[in-house]
């Protein structure tokens, strides 16, 4: 019998009663390790989905997913044609643009439906352009304007989304590590 088979047989010897199956578990916080007697993500799922109320972790990008940044920059350039050359290729460097952008149609309702389902722990995973550090503050205020406290202290700003640990990443691009996200990338 292989070490893995021994391990699975040992795990099958006893099944613990779930004490509070209705209590949501957002972060089971297990340590995963590879090797001969491994404990990988699939093992965690086997351990935590036998009647436990484990919520899936979902990271949601902002620009192009819930925020219509493309329309915001087009509208801004229409009002400021004399600045087209200055920001050509870098519209995300325009100060204040992230604050005034409108939501993508149905995005707000869709996020609320995910939240209200009780199945997901939602986070924002966005990047702030290096040439526009103020955009992070603008994005934070944008979230509060459209979602109230839904994303209070649930905002990740990173240029390395591949380092995030969770079940799903919803993103419109494969940049900033999104293409290397370890679990399920929902590329829209």
mmCIF file of C-alpha atoms in Angstrom:
data_model
loop_
_atom_site.group_PDB
_atom_site.id
_atom_site.type_symbol
_atom_site.label_atom_id
_atom_site.label_comp_id
_atom_site.label_asym_id
_atom_site.label_seq_id
_atom_site.Cartn_x
_atom_site.Cartn_y
_atom_site.Cartn_z
ATOM 1 C CA UNK A 1 0.000 0.000 0.000
ATOM 2 C CA UNK A 2 1.349 3.447 -0.925
ATOM 3 C CA UNK A 3 1.815 6.218 1.666
ATOM 4 C CA UNK A 4 -1.138 8.038 0.099
ATOM 5 C CA UNK A 5 -3.371 4.974 0.400
ATOM 6 C CA UNK A 6 -2.230 4.522 4.021
ATOM 7 C CA UNK A 7 -3.052 8.152 4.703
ATOM 8 C CA UNK A 8 -6.518 7.913 3.126
ATOM 9 C CA UNK A 9 -7.248 4.689 5.015
ATOM 10 C CA UNK A 10 -6.205 6.353 8.287
ATOM 11 C CA UNK A 11 -8.429 9.373 7.532
ATOM 12 C CA UNK A 12 -11.356 7.036 6.902
ATOM 13 C CA UNK A 13 -11.131 5.416 10.338
ATOM 14 C CA UNK A 14 -13.057 8.156 12.089
ATOM 15 C CA UNK A 15 -15.606 10.716 10.969
ATOM 16 C CA UNK A 16 -16.083 13.656 13.315
ATOM 17 C CA UNK A 17 -19.530 15.095 13.918
ATOM 18 C CA UNK A 18 -19.948 18.630 12.630
ATOM 19 C CA UNK A 19 -20.835 20.682 15.695
ATOM 20 C CA UNK A 20 -22.306 23.785 14.055
ATOM 21 C CA UNK A 21 -22.963 23.019 10.362
ATOM 22 C CA UNK A 22 -24.750 26.349 9.847
ATOM 23 C CA UNK A 23 -21.742 28.405 10.973
ATOM 24 C CA UNK A 24 -19.892 29.737 7.911
ATOM 25 C CA UNK A 25 -16.213 28.937 7.598
ATOM 26 C CA UNK A 26 -14.560 31.615 5.532
ATOM 27 C CA UNK A 27 -10.900 30.751 5.985
ATOM 28 C CA UNK A 28 -10.293 27.165 7.070
ATOM 29 C CA UNK A 29 -6.569 28.052 7.233
ATOM 30 C CA UNK A 30 -4.946 24.745 6.503
ATOM 31 C CA UNK A 31 -1.339 24.325 5.506
ATOM 32 C CA UNK A 32 -0.825 22.557 2.209
ATOM 33 C CA UNK A 33 2.282 20.541 1.474
ATOM 34 C CA UNK A 34 3.504 18.492 -1.469
ATOM 35 C CA UNK A 35 5.478 15.300 -1.326
ATOM 36 C CA UNK A 36 4.943 11.635 -0.609
ATOM 37 C CA UNK A 37 2.506 12.159 2.292
ATOM 38 C CA UNK A 38 1.015 15.305 0.834
ATOM 39 C CA UNK A 39 -1.928 17.444 1.845
ATOM 40 C CA UNK A 40 -3.063 19.430 -1.179
ATOM 41 C CA UNK A 41 -6.015 21.621 -2.028
ATOM 42 C CA UNK A 42 -8.076 18.628 -3.122
ATOM 43 C CA UNK A 43 -7.520 17.078 0.335
ATOM 44 C CA UNK A 44 -8.650 20.290 2.000
ATOM 45 C CA UNK A 45 -11.818 20.281 -0.086
ATOM 46 C CA UNK A 46 -12.535 16.667 0.878
ATOM 47 C CA UNK A 47 -12.088 17.568 4.552
ATOM 48 C CA UNK A 48 -14.167 20.734 4.481
ATOM 49 C CA UNK A 49 -17.056 19.904 2.171
ATOM 50 C CA UNK A 50 -18.593 17.058 4.123
ATOM 51 C CA UNK A 51 -21.395 19.154 5.627
ATOM 52 C CA UNK A 52 -19.384 22.208 6.655
ATOM 53 C CA UNK A 53 -20.576 25.614 5.477
ATOM 54 C CA UNK A 54 -17.335 26.629 3.760
ATOM 55 C CA UNK A 55 -17.601 29.820 1.733
ATOM 56 C CA UNK A 56 -15.637 30.145 -1.485
ATOM 57 C CA UNK A 57 -13.239 33.095 -1.687
ATOM 58 C CA UNK A 58 -13.821 35.275 -4.750
ATOM 59 C CA UNK A 59 -11.536 38.107 -5.854
ATOM 60 C CA UNK A 60 -13.090 40.638 -8.222
ATOM 61 C CA UNK A 61 -11.111 43.045 -10.363
ATOM 62 C CA UNK A 62 -12.500 46.561 -10.743
ATOM 63 C CA UNK A 63 -11.547 48.111 -14.111
ATOM 64 C CA UNK A 64 -13.408 46.411 -16.932
ATOM 65 C CA UNK A 65 -15.267 44.067 -14.554
ATOM 66 C CA UNK A 66 -17.391 46.302 -12.346
ATOM 67 C CA UNK A 67 -16.096 49.763 -13.362
ATOM 68 C CA UNK A 68 -16.527 51.060 -16.918
ATOM 69 C CA UNK A 69 -13.087 52.642 -17.096
ATOM 70 C CA UNK A 70 -13.071 52.543 -20.911
ATOM 71 C CA UNK A 71 -16.132 54.795 -21.141
ATOM 72 C CA UNK A 72 -14.732 57.087 -18.448
ATOM 73 C CA UNK A 73 -11.499 57.703 -20.352
ATOM 74 C CA UNK A 74 -13.323 58.176 -23.678
ATOM 75 C CA UNK A 75 -15.668 60.736 -22.100
ATOM 76 C CA UNK A 76 -12.741 62.495 -20.415
ATOM 77 C CA UNK A 77 -10.773 62.760 -23.673
ATOM 78 C CA UNK A 78 -13.892 64.146 -25.409
ATOM 79 C CA UNK A 79 -13.985 66.926 -22.802
ATOM 80 C CA UNK A 80 -10.193 67.480 -22.787
ATOM 81 C CA UNK A 81 -8.990 66.932 -26.376
ATOM 82 C CA UNK A 82 -5.936 69.143 -25.775
ATOM 83 C CA UNK A 83 -4.591 66.484 -23.356
ATOM 84 C CA UNK A 84 -4.904 63.465 -25.640
ATOM 85 C CA UNK A 85 -1.204 63.485 -26.564
ATOM 86 C CA UNK A 86 -0.129 63.846 -22.931
ATOM 87 C CA UNK A 87 -2.040 60.737 -21.795
ATOM 88 C CA UNK A 88 -1.968 58.726 -25.017
ATOM 89 C CA UNK A 89 -1.273 55.137 -24.014
ATOM 90 C CA UNK A 90 -1.635 55.942 -20.307
ATOM 91 C CA UNK A 91 -5.223 57.026 -19.621
ATOM 92 C CA UNK A 92 -5.032 55.346 -16.225
ATOM 93 C CA UNK A 93 -2.593 58.102 -15.199
ATOM 94 C CA UNK A 94 -5.336 60.745 -15.413
ATOM 95 C CA UNK A 95 -5.897 62.091 -11.911
ATOM 96 C CA UNK A 96 -9.415 61.520 -10.574
ATOM 97 C CA UNK A 97 -10.626 59.360 -13.474
ATOM 98 C CA UNK A 98 -11.158 56.282 -11.312
ATOM 99 C CA UNK A 99 -13.330 58.289 -8.916
ATOM 100 C CA UNK A 100 -15.790 59.476 -11.592
ATOM 101 C CA UNK A 101 -16.100 56.275 -13.635
ATOM 102 C CA UNK A 102 -19.545 54.664 -13.724
ATOM 103 C CA UNK A 103 -20.294 51.010 -13.014
ATOM 104 C CA UNK A 104 -20.647 48.505 -15.834
ATOM 105 C CA UNK A 105 -24.315 47.691 -16.511
ATOM 106 C CA UNK A 106 -25.677 45.123 -14.026
ATOM 107 C CA UNK A 107 -22.318 44.791 -12.234
ATOM 108 C CA UNK A 108 -23.539 46.213 -8.918
ATOM 109 C CA UNK A 109 -26.625 43.967 -8.870
ATOM 110 C CA UNK A 110 -24.514 40.937 -9.807
ATOM 111 C CA UNK A 111 -22.100 41.542 -6.937
ATOM 112 C CA UNK A 112 -24.998 41.932 -4.505
ATOM 113 C CA UNK A 113 -26.496 38.643 -5.756
ATOM 114 C CA UNK A 114 -23.200 36.849 -5.126
ATOM 115 C CA UNK A 115 -22.990 38.384 -1.658
ATOM 116 C CA UNK A 116 -26.631 37.689 -0.785
ATOM 117 C CA UNK A 117 -26.299 34.020 -1.788
ATOM 118 C CA UNK A 118 -24.211 33.441 1.335
ATOM 119 C CA UNK A 119 -21.905 31.113 -0.616
ATOM 120 C CA UNK A 120 -19.009 33.492 -1.215
ATOM 121 C CA UNK A 121 -16.613 35.710 0.673
ATOM 122 C CA UNK A 122 -15.996 38.578 -1.742
ATOM 123 C CA UNK A 123 -12.852 40.682 -2.055
ATOM 124 C CA UNK A 124 -11.658 43.302 -4.491
ATOM 125 C CA UNK A 125 -8.317 42.607 -6.191
ATOM 126 C CA UNK A 126 -7.163 45.568 -8.229
ATOM 127 C CA UNK A 127 -3.960 47.303 -9.170
ATOM 128 C CA UNK A 128 -3.144 50.977 -8.966
ATOM 129 C CA UNK A 129 -1.151 52.404 -11.866
ATOM 130 C CA UNK A 130 2.368 53.157 -10.738
ATOM 131 C CA UNK A 131 2.124 56.583 -12.382
ATOM 132 C CA UNK A 132 -1.118 57.443 -10.563
ATOM 133 C CA UNK A 133 -0.907 56.445 -6.887
ATOM 134 C CA UNK A 134 -3.961 58.620 -6.123
ATOM 135 C CA UNK A 135 -6.041 56.110 -8.083
ATOM 136 C CA UNK A 136 -5.973 53.725 -5.111
ATOM 137 C CA UNK A 137 -7.723 56.304 -2.938
ATOM 138 C CA UNK A 138 -10.168 56.984 -5.769
ATOM 139 C CA UNK A 139 -10.921 53.273 -6.102
ATOM 140 C CA UNK A 140 -11.474 52.918 -2.362
ATOM 141 C CA UNK A 141 -13.969 55.792 -2.359
ATOM 142 C CA UNK A 142 -15.636 54.395 -5.506
ATOM 143 C CA UNK A 143 -16.251 51.099 -3.712
ATOM 144 C CA UNK A 144 -17.777 52.895 -0.748
ATOM 145 C CA UNK A 145 -19.980 55.027 -3.020
ATOM 146 C CA UNK A 146 -21.430 52.009 -4.828
ATOM 147 C CA UNK A 147 -21.256 49.247 -2.205
ATOM 148 C CA UNK A 148 -21.333 50.954 1.185
ATOM 149 C CA UNK A 149 -19.413 48.780 3.632
ATOM 150 C CA UNK A 150 -19.659 45.524 1.623
ATOM 151 C CA UNK A 151 -15.925 45.711 0.800
ATOM 152 C CA UNK A 152 -14.821 47.427 4.025
ATOM 153 C CA UNK A 153 -11.240 46.254 4.624
ATOM 154 C CA UNK A 154 -11.619 43.714 1.806
ATOM 155 C CA UNK A 155 -9.539 45.494 -0.826
ATOM 156 C CA UNK A 156 -6.284 44.042 -2.162
ATOM 157 C CA UNK A 157 -4.097 46.254 -4.299
ATOM 158 C CA UNK A 158 -1.491 44.220 -6.097
ATOM 159 C CA UNK A 159 0.421 43.857 -9.319
ATOM 160 C CA UNK A 160 0.781 40.134 -8.475
ATOM 161 C CA UNK A 161 -2.705 38.584 -8.434
ATOM 162 C CA UNK A 162 -1.059 35.185 -8.866
ATOM 163 C CA UNK A 163 -0.024 35.407 -5.196
ATOM 164 C CA UNK A 164 -3.615 35.654 -3.956
ATOM 165 C CA UNK A 165 -5.045 32.516 -2.379
ATOM 166 C CA UNK A 166 -8.698 31.885 -3.076
ATOM 167 C CA UNK A 167 -11.147 29.920 -5.158
ATOM 168 C CA UNK A 168 -11.980 32.364 -7.959
ATOM 169 C CA UNK A 169 -10.578 35.469 -9.613
ATOM 170 C CA UNK A 170 -12.893 37.433 -11.912
ATOM 171 C CA UNK A 171 -10.799 39.600 -14.215
ATOM 172 C CA UNK A 172 -11.011 41.050 -17.716
ATOM 173 C CA UNK A 173 -7.281 40.838 -18.392
ATOM 174 C CA UNK A 174 -4.478 38.357 -17.865
ATOM 175 C CA UNK A 175 -1.994 41.013 -16.711
ATOM 176 C CA UNK A 176 -0.682 41.626 -13.186
ATOM 177 C CA UNK A 177 -0.508 37.891 -12.475
ATOM 178 C CA UNK A 178 -4.181 37.208 -13.250
ATOM 179 C CA UNK A 179 -3.258 34.722 -15.970
ATOM 180 C CA UNK A 180 -1.276 32.692 -13.436
ATOM 181 C CA UNK A 181 -3.947 32.635 -10.703
ATOM 182 C CA UNK A 182 -3.692 29.173 -9.138
ATOM 183 C CA UNK A 183 -7.342 28.086 -9.037
ATOM 184 C CA UNK A 184 -10.246 29.268 -11.188
ATOM 185 C CA UNK A 185 -9.769 32.359 -13.318
ATOM 186 C CA UNK A 186 -13.014 33.675 -14.751
ATOM 187 C CA UNK A 187 -11.747 35.738 -17.683
ATOM 188 C CA UNK A 188 -14.477 38.046 -18.961
#
